[in-house]
JSON list of C-alpha atoms in Angstrom, two decimals:
[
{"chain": "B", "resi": 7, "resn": "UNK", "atom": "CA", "xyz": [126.46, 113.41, 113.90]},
{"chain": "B", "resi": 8, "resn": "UNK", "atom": "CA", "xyz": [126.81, 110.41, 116.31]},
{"chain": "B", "resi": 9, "resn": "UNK", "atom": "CA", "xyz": [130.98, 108.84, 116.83]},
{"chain": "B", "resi": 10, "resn": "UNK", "atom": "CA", "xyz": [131.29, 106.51, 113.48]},
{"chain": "B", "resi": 11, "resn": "UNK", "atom": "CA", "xyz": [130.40, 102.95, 114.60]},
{"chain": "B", "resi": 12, "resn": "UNK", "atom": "CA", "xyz": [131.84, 99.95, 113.67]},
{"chain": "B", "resi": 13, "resn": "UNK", "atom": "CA", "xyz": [131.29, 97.75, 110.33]},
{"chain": "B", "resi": 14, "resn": "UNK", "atom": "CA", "xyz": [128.88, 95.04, 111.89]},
{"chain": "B", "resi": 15, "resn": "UNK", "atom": "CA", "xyz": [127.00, 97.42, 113.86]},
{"chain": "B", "resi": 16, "resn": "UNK", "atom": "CA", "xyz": [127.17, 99.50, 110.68]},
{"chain": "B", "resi": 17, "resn": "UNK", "atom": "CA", "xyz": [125.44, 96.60, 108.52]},
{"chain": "B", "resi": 18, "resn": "UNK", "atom": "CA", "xyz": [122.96, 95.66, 111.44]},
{"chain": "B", "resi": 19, "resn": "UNK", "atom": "CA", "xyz": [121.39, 99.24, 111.43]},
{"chain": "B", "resi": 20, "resn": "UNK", "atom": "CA", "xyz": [121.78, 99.41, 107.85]},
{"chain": "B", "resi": 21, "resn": "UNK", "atom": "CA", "xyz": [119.40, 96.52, 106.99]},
{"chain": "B", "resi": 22, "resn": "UNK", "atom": "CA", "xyz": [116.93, 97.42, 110.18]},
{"chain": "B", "resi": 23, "resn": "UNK", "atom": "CA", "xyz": [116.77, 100.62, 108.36]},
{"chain": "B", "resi": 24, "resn": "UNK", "atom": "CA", "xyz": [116.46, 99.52, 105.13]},
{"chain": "B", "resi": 25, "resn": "UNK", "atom": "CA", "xyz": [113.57, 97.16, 106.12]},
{"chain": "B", "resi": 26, "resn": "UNK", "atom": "CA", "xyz": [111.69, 99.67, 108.58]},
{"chain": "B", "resi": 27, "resn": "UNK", "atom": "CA", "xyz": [111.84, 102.07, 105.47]},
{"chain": "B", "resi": 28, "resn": "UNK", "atom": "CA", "xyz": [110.43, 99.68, 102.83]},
{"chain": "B", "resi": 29, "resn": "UNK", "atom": "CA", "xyz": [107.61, 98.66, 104.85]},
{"chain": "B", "resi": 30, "resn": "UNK", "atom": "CA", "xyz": [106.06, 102.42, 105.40]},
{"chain": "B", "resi": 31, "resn": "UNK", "atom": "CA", "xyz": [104.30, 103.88, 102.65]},
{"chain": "B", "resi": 32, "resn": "UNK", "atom": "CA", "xyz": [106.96, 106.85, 102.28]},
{"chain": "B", "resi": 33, "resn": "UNK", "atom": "CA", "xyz": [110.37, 107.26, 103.59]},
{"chain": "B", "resi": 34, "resn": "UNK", "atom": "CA", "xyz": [113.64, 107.19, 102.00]},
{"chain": "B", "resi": 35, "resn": "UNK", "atom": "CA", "xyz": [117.64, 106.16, 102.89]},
{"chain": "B", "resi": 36, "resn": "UNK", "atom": "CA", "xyz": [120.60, 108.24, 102.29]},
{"chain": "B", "resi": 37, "resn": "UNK", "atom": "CA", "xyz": [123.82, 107.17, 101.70]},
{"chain": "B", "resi": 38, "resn": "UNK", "atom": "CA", "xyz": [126.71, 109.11, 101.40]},
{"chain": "B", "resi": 39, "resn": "UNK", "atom": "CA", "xyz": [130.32, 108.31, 100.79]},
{"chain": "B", "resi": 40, "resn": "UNK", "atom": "CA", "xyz": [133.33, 111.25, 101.63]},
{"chain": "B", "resi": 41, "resn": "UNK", "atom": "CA", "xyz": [136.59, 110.57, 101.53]},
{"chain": "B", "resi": 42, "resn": "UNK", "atom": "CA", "xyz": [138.33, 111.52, 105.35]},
{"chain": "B", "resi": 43, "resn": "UNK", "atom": "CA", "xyz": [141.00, 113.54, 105.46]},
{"chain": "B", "resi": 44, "resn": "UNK", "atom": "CA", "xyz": [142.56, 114.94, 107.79]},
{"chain": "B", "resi": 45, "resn": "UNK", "atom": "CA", "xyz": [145.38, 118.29, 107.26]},
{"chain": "B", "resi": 46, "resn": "UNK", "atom": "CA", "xyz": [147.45, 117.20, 109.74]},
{"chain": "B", "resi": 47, "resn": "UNK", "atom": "CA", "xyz": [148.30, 113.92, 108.39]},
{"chain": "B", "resi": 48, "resn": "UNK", "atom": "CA", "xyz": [148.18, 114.70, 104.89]},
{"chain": "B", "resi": 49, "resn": "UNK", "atom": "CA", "xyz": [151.64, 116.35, 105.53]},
{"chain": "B", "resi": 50, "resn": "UNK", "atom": "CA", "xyz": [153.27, 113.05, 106.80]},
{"chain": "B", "resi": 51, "resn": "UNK", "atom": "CA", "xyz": [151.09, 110.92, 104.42]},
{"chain": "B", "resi": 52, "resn": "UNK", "atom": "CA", "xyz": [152.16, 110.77, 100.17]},
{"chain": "B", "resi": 53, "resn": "UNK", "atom": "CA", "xyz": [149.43, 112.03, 98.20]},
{"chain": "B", "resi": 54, "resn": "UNK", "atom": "CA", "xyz": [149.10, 108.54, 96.22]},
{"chain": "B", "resi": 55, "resn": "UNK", "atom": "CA", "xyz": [147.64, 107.05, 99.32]},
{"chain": "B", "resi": 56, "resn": "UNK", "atom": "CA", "xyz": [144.05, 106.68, 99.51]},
{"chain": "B", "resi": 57, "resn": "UNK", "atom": "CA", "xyz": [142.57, 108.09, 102.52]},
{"chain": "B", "resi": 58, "resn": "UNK", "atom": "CA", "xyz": [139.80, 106.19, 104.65]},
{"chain": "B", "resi": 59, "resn": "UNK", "atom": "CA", "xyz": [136.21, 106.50, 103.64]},
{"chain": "B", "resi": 60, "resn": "UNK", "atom": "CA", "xyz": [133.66, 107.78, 105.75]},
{"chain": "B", "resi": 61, "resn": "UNK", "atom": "CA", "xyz": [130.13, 105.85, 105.16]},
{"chain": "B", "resi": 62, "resn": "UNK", "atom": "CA", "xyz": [126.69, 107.45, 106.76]},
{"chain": "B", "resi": 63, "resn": "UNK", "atom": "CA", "xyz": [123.41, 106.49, 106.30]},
{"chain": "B", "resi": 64, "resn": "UNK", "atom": "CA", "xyz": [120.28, 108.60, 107.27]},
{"chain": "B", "resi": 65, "resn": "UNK", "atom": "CA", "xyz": [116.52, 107.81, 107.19]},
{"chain": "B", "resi": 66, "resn": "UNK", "atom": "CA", "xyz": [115.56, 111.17, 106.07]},
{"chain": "B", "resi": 67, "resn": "UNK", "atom": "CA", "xyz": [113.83, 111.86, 108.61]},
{"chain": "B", "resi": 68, "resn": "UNK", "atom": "CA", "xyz": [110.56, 109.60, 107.61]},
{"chain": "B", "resi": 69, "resn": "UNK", "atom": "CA", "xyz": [108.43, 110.19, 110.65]},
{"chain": "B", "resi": 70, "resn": "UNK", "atom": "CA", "xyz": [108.02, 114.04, 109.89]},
{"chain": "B", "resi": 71, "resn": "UNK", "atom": "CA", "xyz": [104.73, 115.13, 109.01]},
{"chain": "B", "resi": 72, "resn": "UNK", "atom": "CA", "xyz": [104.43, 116.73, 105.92]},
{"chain": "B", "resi": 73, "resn": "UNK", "atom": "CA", "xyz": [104.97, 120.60, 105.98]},
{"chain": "B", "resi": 74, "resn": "UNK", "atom": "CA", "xyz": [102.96, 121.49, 103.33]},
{"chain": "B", "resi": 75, "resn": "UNK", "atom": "CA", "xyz": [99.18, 120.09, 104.96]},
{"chain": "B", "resi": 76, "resn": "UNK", "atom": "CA", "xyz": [100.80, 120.35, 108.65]},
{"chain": "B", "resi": 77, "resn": "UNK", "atom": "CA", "xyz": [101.04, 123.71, 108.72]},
{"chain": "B", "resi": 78, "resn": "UNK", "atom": "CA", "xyz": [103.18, 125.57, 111.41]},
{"chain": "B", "resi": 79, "resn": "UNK", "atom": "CA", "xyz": [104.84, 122.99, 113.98]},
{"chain": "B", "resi": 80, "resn": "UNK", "atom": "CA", "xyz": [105.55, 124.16, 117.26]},
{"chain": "B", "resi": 81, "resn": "UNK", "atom": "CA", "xyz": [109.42, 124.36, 118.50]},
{"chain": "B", "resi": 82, "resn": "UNK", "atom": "CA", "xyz": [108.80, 120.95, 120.73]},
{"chain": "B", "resi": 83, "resn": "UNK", "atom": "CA", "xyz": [107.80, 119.13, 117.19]},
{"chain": "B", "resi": 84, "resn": "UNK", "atom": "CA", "xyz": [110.17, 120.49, 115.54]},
{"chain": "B", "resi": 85, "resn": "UNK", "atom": "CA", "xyz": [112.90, 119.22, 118.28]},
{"chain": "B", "resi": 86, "resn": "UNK", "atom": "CA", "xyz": [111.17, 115.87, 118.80]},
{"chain": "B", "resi": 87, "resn": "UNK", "atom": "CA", "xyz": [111.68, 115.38, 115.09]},
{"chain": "B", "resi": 88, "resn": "UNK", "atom": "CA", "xyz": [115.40, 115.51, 115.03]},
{"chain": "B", "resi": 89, "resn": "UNK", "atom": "CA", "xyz": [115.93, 113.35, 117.73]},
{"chain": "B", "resi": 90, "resn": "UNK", "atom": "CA", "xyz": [113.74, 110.78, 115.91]},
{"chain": "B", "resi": 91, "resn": "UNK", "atom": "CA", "xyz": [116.22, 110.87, 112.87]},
{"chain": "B", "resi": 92, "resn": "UNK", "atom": "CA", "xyz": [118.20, 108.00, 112.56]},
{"chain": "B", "resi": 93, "resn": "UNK", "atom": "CA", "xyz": [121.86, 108.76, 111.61]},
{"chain": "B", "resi": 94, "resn": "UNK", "atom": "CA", "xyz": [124.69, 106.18, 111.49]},
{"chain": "B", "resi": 95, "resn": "UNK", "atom": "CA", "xyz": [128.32, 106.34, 110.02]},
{"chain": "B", "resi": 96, "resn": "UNK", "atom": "CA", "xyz": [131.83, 104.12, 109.92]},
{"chain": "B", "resi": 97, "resn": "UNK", "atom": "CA", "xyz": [134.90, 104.97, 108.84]},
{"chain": "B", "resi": 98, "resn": "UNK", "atom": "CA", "xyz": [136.50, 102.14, 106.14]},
{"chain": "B", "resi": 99, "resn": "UNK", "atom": "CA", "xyz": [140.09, 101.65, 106.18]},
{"chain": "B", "resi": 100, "resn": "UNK", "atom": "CA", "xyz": [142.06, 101.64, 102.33]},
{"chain": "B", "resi": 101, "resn": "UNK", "atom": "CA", "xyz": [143.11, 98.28, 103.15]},
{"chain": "B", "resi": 102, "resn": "UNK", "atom": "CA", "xyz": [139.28, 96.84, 104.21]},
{"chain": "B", "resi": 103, "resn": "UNK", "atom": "CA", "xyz": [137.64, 98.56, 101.45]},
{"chain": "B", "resi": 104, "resn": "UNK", "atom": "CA", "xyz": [137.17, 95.09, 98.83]},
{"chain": "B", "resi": 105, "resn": "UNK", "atom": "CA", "xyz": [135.73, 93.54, 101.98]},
{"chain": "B", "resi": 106, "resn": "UNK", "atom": "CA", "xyz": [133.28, 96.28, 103.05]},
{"chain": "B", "resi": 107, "resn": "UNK", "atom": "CA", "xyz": [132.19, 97.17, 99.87]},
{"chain": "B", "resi": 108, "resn": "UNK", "atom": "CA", "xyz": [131.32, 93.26, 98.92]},
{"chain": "B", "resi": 109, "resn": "UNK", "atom": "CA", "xyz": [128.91, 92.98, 102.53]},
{"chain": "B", "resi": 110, "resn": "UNK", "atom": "CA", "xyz": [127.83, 96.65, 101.64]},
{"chain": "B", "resi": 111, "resn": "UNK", "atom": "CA", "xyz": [126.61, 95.48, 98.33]},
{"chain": "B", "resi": 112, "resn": "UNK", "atom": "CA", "xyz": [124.98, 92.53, 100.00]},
{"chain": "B", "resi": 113, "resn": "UNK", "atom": "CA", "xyz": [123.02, 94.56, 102.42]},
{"chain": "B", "resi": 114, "resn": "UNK", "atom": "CA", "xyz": [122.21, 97.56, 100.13]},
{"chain": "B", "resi": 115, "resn": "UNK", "atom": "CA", "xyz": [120.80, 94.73, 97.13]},
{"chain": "B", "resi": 116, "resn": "UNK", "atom": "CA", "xyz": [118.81, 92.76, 100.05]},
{"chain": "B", "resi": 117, "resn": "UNK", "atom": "CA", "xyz": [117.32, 96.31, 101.22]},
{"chain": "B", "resi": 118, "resn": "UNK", "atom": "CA", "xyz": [115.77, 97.15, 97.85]},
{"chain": "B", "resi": 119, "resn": "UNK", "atom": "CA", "xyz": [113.39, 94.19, 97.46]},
{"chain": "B", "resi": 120, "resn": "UNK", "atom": "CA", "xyz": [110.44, 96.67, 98.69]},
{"chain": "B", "resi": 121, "resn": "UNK", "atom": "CA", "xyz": [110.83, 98.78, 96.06]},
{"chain": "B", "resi": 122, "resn": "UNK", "atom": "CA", "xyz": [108.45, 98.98, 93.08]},
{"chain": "B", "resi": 123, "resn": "UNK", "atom": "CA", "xyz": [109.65, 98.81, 89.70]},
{"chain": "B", "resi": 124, "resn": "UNK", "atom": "CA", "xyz": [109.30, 101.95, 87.65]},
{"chain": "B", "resi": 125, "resn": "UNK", "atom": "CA", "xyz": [106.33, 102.27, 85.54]},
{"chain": "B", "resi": 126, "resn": "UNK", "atom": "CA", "xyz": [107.72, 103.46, 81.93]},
{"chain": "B", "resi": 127, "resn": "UNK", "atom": "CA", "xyz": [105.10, 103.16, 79.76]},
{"chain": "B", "resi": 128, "resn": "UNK", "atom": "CA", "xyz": [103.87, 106.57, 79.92]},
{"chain": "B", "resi": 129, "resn": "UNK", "atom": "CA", "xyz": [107.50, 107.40, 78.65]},
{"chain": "B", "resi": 130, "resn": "UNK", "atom": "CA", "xyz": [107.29, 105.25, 75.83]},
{"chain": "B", "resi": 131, "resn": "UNK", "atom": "CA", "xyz": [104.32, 106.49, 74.59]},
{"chain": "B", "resi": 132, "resn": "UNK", "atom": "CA", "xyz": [105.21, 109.87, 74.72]},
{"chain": "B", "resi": 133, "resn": "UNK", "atom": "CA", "xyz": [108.86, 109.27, 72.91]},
{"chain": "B", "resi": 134, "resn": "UNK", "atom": "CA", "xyz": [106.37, 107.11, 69.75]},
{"chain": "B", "resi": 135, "resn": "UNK", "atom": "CA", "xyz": [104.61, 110.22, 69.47]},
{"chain": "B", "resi": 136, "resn": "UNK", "atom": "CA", "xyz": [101.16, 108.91, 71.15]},
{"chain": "B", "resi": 137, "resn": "UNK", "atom": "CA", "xyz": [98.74, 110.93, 72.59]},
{"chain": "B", "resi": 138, "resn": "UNK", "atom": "CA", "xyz": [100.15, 110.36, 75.96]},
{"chain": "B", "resi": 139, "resn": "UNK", "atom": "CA", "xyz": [97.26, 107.88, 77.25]},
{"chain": "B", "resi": 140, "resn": "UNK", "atom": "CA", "xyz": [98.63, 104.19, 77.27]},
{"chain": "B", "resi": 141, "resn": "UNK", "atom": "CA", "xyz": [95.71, 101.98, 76.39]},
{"chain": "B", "resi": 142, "resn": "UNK", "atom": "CA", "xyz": [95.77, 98.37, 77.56]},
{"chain": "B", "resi": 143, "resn": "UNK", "atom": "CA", "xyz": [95.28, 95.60, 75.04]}
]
């Protein structure tokens, strides 16, 4: 994993991810949230503290082929695949946290407009007791 970066470089890759992602036809963003601590400094520190965050974000990998119609990839693919992963990550203090969370909000809700809404009728139909086919009227 690359050296955490910091917060606007953070939110600059973020949203060039989230857009480079929502205009292929498949890909997906991962975004994880651990709390950091280290053993050393939990000695000195009181337990009621709260300890900094670590934020990544990873693309998943969306310019791997798929393995099940690929077939067997040869070791060079395989290594030129990693490298084209994107990985980024910050670290967010206790006391920035309000702050970070309100711009990561921003550029998380701004990311999603490429989605496509989820098609529940199917679910509906099923749950009324319908034959499972949704006719259109």
């Amino acid at each position: 994993m690359p050296a955490p970066v910091g917060h606007e470089e953070f939110f600059n890759s973020l949203t060039t991810l989230l857009t480079n992602t929502s205009q292929k036809t498949r890909g997906s963003v991962y975004l994880t949230q651990t709390p950091l601590l280290n053993n050393s400094s939990s000695e000195t520190q009181p337990a009621t503290q709260t300890p900094s965050i670590l934020i990544r974000a990873s693309d998943g990998n969306t310019n791997a082929p798929n393995p099940k119609t690929q077939g067997d990839l040869k070791k060079q693919d395989k290594k030129k695949q990693k490298e084209s992963k994107v990985k980024i990550s910050t670290v967010v203090q206790p006391a920035d946290l309000e702050a970070f969370y309100a711009r990561y909000a921003e550029v998380c809700k701004a990311g999603m407009t490429g989605l496509k809404k989820r098609d529940r009728k199917l679910k509906k139909a099923k749950a009324k007791g319908g034959a499972g086919k949704v006719t259109k009227a």
